[in-house]
Short mmCIF file of C-alpha atoms in Angstrom, two decimals:
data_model
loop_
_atom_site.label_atom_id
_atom_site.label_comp_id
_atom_site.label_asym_id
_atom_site.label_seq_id
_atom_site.Cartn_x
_atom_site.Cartn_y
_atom_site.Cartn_z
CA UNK A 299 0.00 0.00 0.00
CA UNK A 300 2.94 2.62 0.53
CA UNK A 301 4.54 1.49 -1.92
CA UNK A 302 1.51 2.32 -4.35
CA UNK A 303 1.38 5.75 -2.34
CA UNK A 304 4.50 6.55 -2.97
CA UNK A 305 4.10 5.73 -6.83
CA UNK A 306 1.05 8.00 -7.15
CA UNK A 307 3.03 10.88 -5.42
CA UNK A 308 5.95 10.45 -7.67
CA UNK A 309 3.77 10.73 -10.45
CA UNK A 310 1.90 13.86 -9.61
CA UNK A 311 5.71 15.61 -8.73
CA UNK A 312 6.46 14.39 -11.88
CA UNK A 313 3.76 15.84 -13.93
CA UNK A 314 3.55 19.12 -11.08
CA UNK A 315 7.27 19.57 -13.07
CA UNK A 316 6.92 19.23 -16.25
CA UNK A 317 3.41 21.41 -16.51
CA UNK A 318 5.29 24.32 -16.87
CA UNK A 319 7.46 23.00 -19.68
CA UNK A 320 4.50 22.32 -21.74
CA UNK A 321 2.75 25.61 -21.45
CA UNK A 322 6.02 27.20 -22.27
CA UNK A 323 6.69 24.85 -25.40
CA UNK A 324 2.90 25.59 -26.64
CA UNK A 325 3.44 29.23 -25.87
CA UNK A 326 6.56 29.55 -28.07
CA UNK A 327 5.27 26.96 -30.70
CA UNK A 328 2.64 29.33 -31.40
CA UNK A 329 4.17 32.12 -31.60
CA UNK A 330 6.54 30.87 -34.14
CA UNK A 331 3.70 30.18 -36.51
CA UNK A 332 2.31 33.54 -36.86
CA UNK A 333 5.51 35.07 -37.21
CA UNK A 334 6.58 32.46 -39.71
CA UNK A 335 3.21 33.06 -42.12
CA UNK A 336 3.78 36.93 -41.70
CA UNK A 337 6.21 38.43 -44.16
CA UNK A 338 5.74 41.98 -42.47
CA UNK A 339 5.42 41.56 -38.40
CA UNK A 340 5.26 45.35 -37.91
CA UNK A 341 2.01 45.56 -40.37
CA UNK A 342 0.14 42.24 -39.11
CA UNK A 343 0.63 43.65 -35.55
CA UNK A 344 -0.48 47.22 -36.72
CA UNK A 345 -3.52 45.65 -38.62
CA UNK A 346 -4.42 43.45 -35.95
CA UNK A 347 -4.95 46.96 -34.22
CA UNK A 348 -7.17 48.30 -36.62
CA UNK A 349 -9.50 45.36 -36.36
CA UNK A 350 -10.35 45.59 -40.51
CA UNK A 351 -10.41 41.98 -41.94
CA UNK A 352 -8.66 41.59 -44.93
CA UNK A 353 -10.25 42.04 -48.27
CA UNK A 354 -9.72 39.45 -51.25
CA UNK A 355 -10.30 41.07 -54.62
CA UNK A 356 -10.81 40.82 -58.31
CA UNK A 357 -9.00 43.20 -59.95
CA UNK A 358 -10.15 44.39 -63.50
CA UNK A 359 -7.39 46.49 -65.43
CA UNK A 360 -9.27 48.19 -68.08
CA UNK A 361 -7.79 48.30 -71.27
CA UNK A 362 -9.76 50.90 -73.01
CA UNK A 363 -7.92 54.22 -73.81
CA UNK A 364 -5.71 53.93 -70.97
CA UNK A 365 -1.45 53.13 -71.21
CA UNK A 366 -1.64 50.81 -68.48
CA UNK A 367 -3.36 47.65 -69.76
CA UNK A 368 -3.84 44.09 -68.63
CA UNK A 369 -2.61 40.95 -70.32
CA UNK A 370 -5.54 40.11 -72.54
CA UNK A 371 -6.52 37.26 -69.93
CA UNK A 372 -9.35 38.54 -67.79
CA UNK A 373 -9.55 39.81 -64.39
CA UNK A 374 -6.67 39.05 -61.72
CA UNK A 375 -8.35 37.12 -59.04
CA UNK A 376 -6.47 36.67 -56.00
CA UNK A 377 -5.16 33.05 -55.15
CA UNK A 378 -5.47 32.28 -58.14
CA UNK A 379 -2.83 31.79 -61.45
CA UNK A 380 -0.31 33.03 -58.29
CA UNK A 381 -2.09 36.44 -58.03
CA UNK A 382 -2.05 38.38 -54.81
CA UNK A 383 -5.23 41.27 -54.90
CA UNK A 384 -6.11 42.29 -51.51
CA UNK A 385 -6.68 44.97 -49.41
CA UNK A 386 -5.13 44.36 -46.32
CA UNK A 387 -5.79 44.99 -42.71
CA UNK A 388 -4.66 48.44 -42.45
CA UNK A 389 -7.32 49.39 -45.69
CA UNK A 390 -3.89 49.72 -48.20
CA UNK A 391 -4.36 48.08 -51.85
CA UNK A 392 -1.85 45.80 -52.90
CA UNK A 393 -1.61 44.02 -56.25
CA UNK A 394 0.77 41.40 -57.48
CA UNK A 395 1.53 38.87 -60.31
CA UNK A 396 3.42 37.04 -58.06
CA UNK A 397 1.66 35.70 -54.27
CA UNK A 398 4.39 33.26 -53.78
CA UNK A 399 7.61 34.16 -51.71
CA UNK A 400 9.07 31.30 -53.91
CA UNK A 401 11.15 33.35 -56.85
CA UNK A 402 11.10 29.60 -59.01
CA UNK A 403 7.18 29.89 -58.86
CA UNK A 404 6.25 30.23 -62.99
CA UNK A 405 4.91 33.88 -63.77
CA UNK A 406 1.45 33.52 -65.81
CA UNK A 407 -0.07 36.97 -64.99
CA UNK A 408 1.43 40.07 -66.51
CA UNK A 409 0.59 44.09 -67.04
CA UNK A 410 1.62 46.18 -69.70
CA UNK A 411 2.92 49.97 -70.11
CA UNK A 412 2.97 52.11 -72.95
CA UNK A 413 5.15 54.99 -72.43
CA UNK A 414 5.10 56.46 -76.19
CA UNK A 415 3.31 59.68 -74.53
CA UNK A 416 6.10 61.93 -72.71
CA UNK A 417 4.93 64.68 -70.78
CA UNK A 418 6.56 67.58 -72.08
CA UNK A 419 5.24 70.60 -70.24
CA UNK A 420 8.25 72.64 -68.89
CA UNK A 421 10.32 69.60 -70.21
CA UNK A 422 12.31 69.15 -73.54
CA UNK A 423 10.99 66.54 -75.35
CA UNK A 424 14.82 65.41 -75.93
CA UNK A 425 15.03 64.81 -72.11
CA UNK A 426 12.07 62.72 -71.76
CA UNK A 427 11.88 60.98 -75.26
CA UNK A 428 8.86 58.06 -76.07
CA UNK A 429 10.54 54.71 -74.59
CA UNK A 430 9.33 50.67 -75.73
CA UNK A 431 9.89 48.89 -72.46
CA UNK A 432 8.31 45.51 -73.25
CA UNK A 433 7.48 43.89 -69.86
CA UNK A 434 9.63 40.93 -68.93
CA UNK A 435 6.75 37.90 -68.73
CA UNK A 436 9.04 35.54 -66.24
CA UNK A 437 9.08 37.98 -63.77
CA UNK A 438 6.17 39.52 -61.67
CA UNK A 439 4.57 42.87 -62.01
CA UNK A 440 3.29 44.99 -58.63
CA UNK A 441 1.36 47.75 -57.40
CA UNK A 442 0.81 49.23 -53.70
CA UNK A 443 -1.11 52.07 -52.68
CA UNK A 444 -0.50 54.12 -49.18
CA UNK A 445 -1.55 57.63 -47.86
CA UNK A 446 0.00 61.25 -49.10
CA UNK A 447 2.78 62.25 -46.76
CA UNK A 448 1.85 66.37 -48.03
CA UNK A 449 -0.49 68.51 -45.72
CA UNK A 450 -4.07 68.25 -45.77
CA UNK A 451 -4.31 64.48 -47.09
CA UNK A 452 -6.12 62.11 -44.96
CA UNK A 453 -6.74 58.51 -45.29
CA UNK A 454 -9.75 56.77 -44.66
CA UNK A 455 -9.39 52.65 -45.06
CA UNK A 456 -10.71 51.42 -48.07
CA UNK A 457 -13.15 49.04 -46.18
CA UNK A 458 -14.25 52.19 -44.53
CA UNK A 459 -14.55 54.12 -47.44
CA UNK A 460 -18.32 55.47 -48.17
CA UNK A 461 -20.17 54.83 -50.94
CA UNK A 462 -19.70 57.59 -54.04
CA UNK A 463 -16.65 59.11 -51.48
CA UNK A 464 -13.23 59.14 -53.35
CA UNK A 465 -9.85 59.80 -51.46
CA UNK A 466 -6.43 60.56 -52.98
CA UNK A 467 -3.29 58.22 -52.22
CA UNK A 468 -0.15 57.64 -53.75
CA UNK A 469 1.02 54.67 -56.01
CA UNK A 470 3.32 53.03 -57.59
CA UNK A 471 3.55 49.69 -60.37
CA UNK A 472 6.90 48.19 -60.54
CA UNK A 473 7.22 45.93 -63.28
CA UNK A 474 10.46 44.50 -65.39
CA UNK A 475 11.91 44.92 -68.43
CA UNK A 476 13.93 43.30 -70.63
CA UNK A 477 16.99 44.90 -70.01
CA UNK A 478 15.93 46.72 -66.65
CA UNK A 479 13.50 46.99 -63.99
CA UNK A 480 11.61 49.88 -63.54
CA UNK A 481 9.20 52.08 -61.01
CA UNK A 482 6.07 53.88 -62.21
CA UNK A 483 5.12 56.57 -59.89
CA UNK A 484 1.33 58.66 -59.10
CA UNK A 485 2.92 60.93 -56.55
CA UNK A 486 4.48 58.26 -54.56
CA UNK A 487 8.35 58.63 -52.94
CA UNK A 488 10.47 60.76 -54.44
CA UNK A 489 7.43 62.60 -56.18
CA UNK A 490 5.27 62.85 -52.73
CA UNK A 491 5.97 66.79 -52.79
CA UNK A 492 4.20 69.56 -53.61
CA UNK A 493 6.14 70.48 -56.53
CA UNK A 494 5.68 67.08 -58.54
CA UNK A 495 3.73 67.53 -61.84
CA UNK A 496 2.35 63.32 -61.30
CA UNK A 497 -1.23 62.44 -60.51
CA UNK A 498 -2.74 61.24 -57.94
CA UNK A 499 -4.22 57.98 -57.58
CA UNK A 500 -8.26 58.26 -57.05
CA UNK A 501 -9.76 55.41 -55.55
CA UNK A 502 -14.22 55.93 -55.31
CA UNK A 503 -16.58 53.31 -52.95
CA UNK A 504 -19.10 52.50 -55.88
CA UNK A 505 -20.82 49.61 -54.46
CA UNK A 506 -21.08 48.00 -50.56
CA UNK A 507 -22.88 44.86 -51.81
CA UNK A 508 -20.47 43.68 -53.64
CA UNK A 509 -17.97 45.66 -52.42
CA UNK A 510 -16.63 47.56 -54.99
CA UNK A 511 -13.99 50.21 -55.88
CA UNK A 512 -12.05 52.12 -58.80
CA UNK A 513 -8.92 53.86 -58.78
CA UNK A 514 -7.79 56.02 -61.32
CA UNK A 515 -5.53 59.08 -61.86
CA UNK A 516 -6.26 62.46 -60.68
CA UNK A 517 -5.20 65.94 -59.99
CA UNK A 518 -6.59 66.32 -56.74
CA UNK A 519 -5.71 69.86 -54.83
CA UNK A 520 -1.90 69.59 -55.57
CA UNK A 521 -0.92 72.79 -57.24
CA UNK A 522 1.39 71.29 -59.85
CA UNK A 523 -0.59 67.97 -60.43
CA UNK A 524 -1.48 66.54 -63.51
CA UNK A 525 -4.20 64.09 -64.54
CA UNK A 526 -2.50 61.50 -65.73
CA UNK A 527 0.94 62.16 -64.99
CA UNK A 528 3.16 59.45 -64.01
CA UNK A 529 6.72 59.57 -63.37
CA UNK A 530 9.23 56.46 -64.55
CA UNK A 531 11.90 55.78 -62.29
CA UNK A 532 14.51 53.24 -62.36
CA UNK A 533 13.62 50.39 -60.06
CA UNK A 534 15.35 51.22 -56.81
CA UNK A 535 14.04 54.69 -57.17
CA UNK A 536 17.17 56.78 -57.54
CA UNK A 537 17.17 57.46 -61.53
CA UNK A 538 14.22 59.52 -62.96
CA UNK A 539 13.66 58.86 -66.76
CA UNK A 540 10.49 60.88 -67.72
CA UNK A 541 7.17 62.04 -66.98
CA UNK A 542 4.92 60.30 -69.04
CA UNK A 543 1.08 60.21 -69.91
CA UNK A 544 -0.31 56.64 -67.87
CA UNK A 545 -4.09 56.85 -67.84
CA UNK A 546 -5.46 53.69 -66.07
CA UNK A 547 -8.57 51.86 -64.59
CA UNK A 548 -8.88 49.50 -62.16
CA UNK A 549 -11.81 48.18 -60.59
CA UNK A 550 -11.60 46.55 -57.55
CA UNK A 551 -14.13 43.62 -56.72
CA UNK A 552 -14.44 41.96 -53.05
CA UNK A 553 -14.56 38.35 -53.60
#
């Protein structure tokens, strides 16, 4: 009988022990997962703040009369054909042709520019000539959207966004060439001043059920703001090659 006492109390020492040791392992075990699916741990913990649920879109680029096109193969829908189209927790827009963090993943989404319109105003047309950059199709193509840095812009989340409201933000498409890769800019970085001749990007709540939104250039209040107006960088950002007519059309669709 003391013997089978003295078993029983061994055991619960035992497992009195090793309790904490399990709560810790769970603890960190957990904690390694969401940092291991995040790919930005400052923005998932500033998102998580905002308490917006992330937004999975269909993106339409419309091709009609605008310089930024699509690829000819209907809308980008995200998940699929390794598209990324959301709008994320903190109400930003963010578009790629490439969702995987896997660079071997096969490219089958592209978007196309047509820079044969220079924007000459104040500018020598032999500084800022028309340019064929044929997009590279084995390598992906992105956009991102985020507030105006300049006085007197706001931001209101885009799942907060009213219906028929519009807001101005800034954005850019990065896409590659074949020799180079490149940065297309609507007031964003470098040209996030009041002095910058670019567009702003325009995005208008048409729809709450189904969700939808367009973006598409704009002048806003900027004084030297064009509609239109894009700027092409080089694709870190340091090397400006031209100011160049980019109408475009998205519409965004909550899936």
């Amino acid at each position: 009988m003391k013997k089978k006492l003295f078993n029983n109390a061994s055991k619960l020492i035992m497992s009195a022990l090793l309790l904490p040791f399990v709560i810790t392992s769970c603890k960190k075990n957990t904690a390694d997962v969401v940092l291991s699916n995040s790919n930005d741990v400052t923005s998932s913990a500033q998102a998580r703040q905002t308490g917006l649920t992330e937004v999975s879109l269909k993106v339409t680029v419309n091709d009609a009369g605008n310089n930024i096109t699509s690829d000819g193969l209907g809308g980008y829908i995200n998940g699929t054909q390794n598209v990324r189209a959301i709008i994320d927790g903190l109400g930003n827009f963010l578009f790629s042709t490439q969702a995987s963090s896997n660079p071997k993943t096969a490219i089958v989404r592209w978007v196309n520019y047509n820079f044969g319109y220079p924007y000459n105003f104040g500018y020598p047309l032999s500084a800022y000539p028309p340019r064929t950059l044929p997009v590279d199709h084995t390598k992906p193509c992105d956009f991102a959207m985020i507030k105006s840095n300049l006085p007197g812009y706001s931001f209101t989340p885009l799942q907060s966004l009213a219906v028929n409201h519009s807001e101005c933000v800034t954005l850019f498409g990065s896409f590659p060439s074949t020799t180079s890769n490149y940065r297309v800019s609507f007031h964003r970085g470098q040209e996030d001043v009041s002095t910058s001749p670019t567009a702003f990007a325009v995005v208008t709540r048409t729809s709450i059920s189904p969700a939808v939104w367009t973006i598409t250039p704009g002048a806003c209040s900027s004084p030297n703001s064009n509609a239109n107006v894009a700027a092409l960088y080089s694709g870190d950002g340091t090397v400006l090659y031209g100011y160049y007519m980019m109408p475009f059309s998205f519409t965004l669709t909550a899936q």
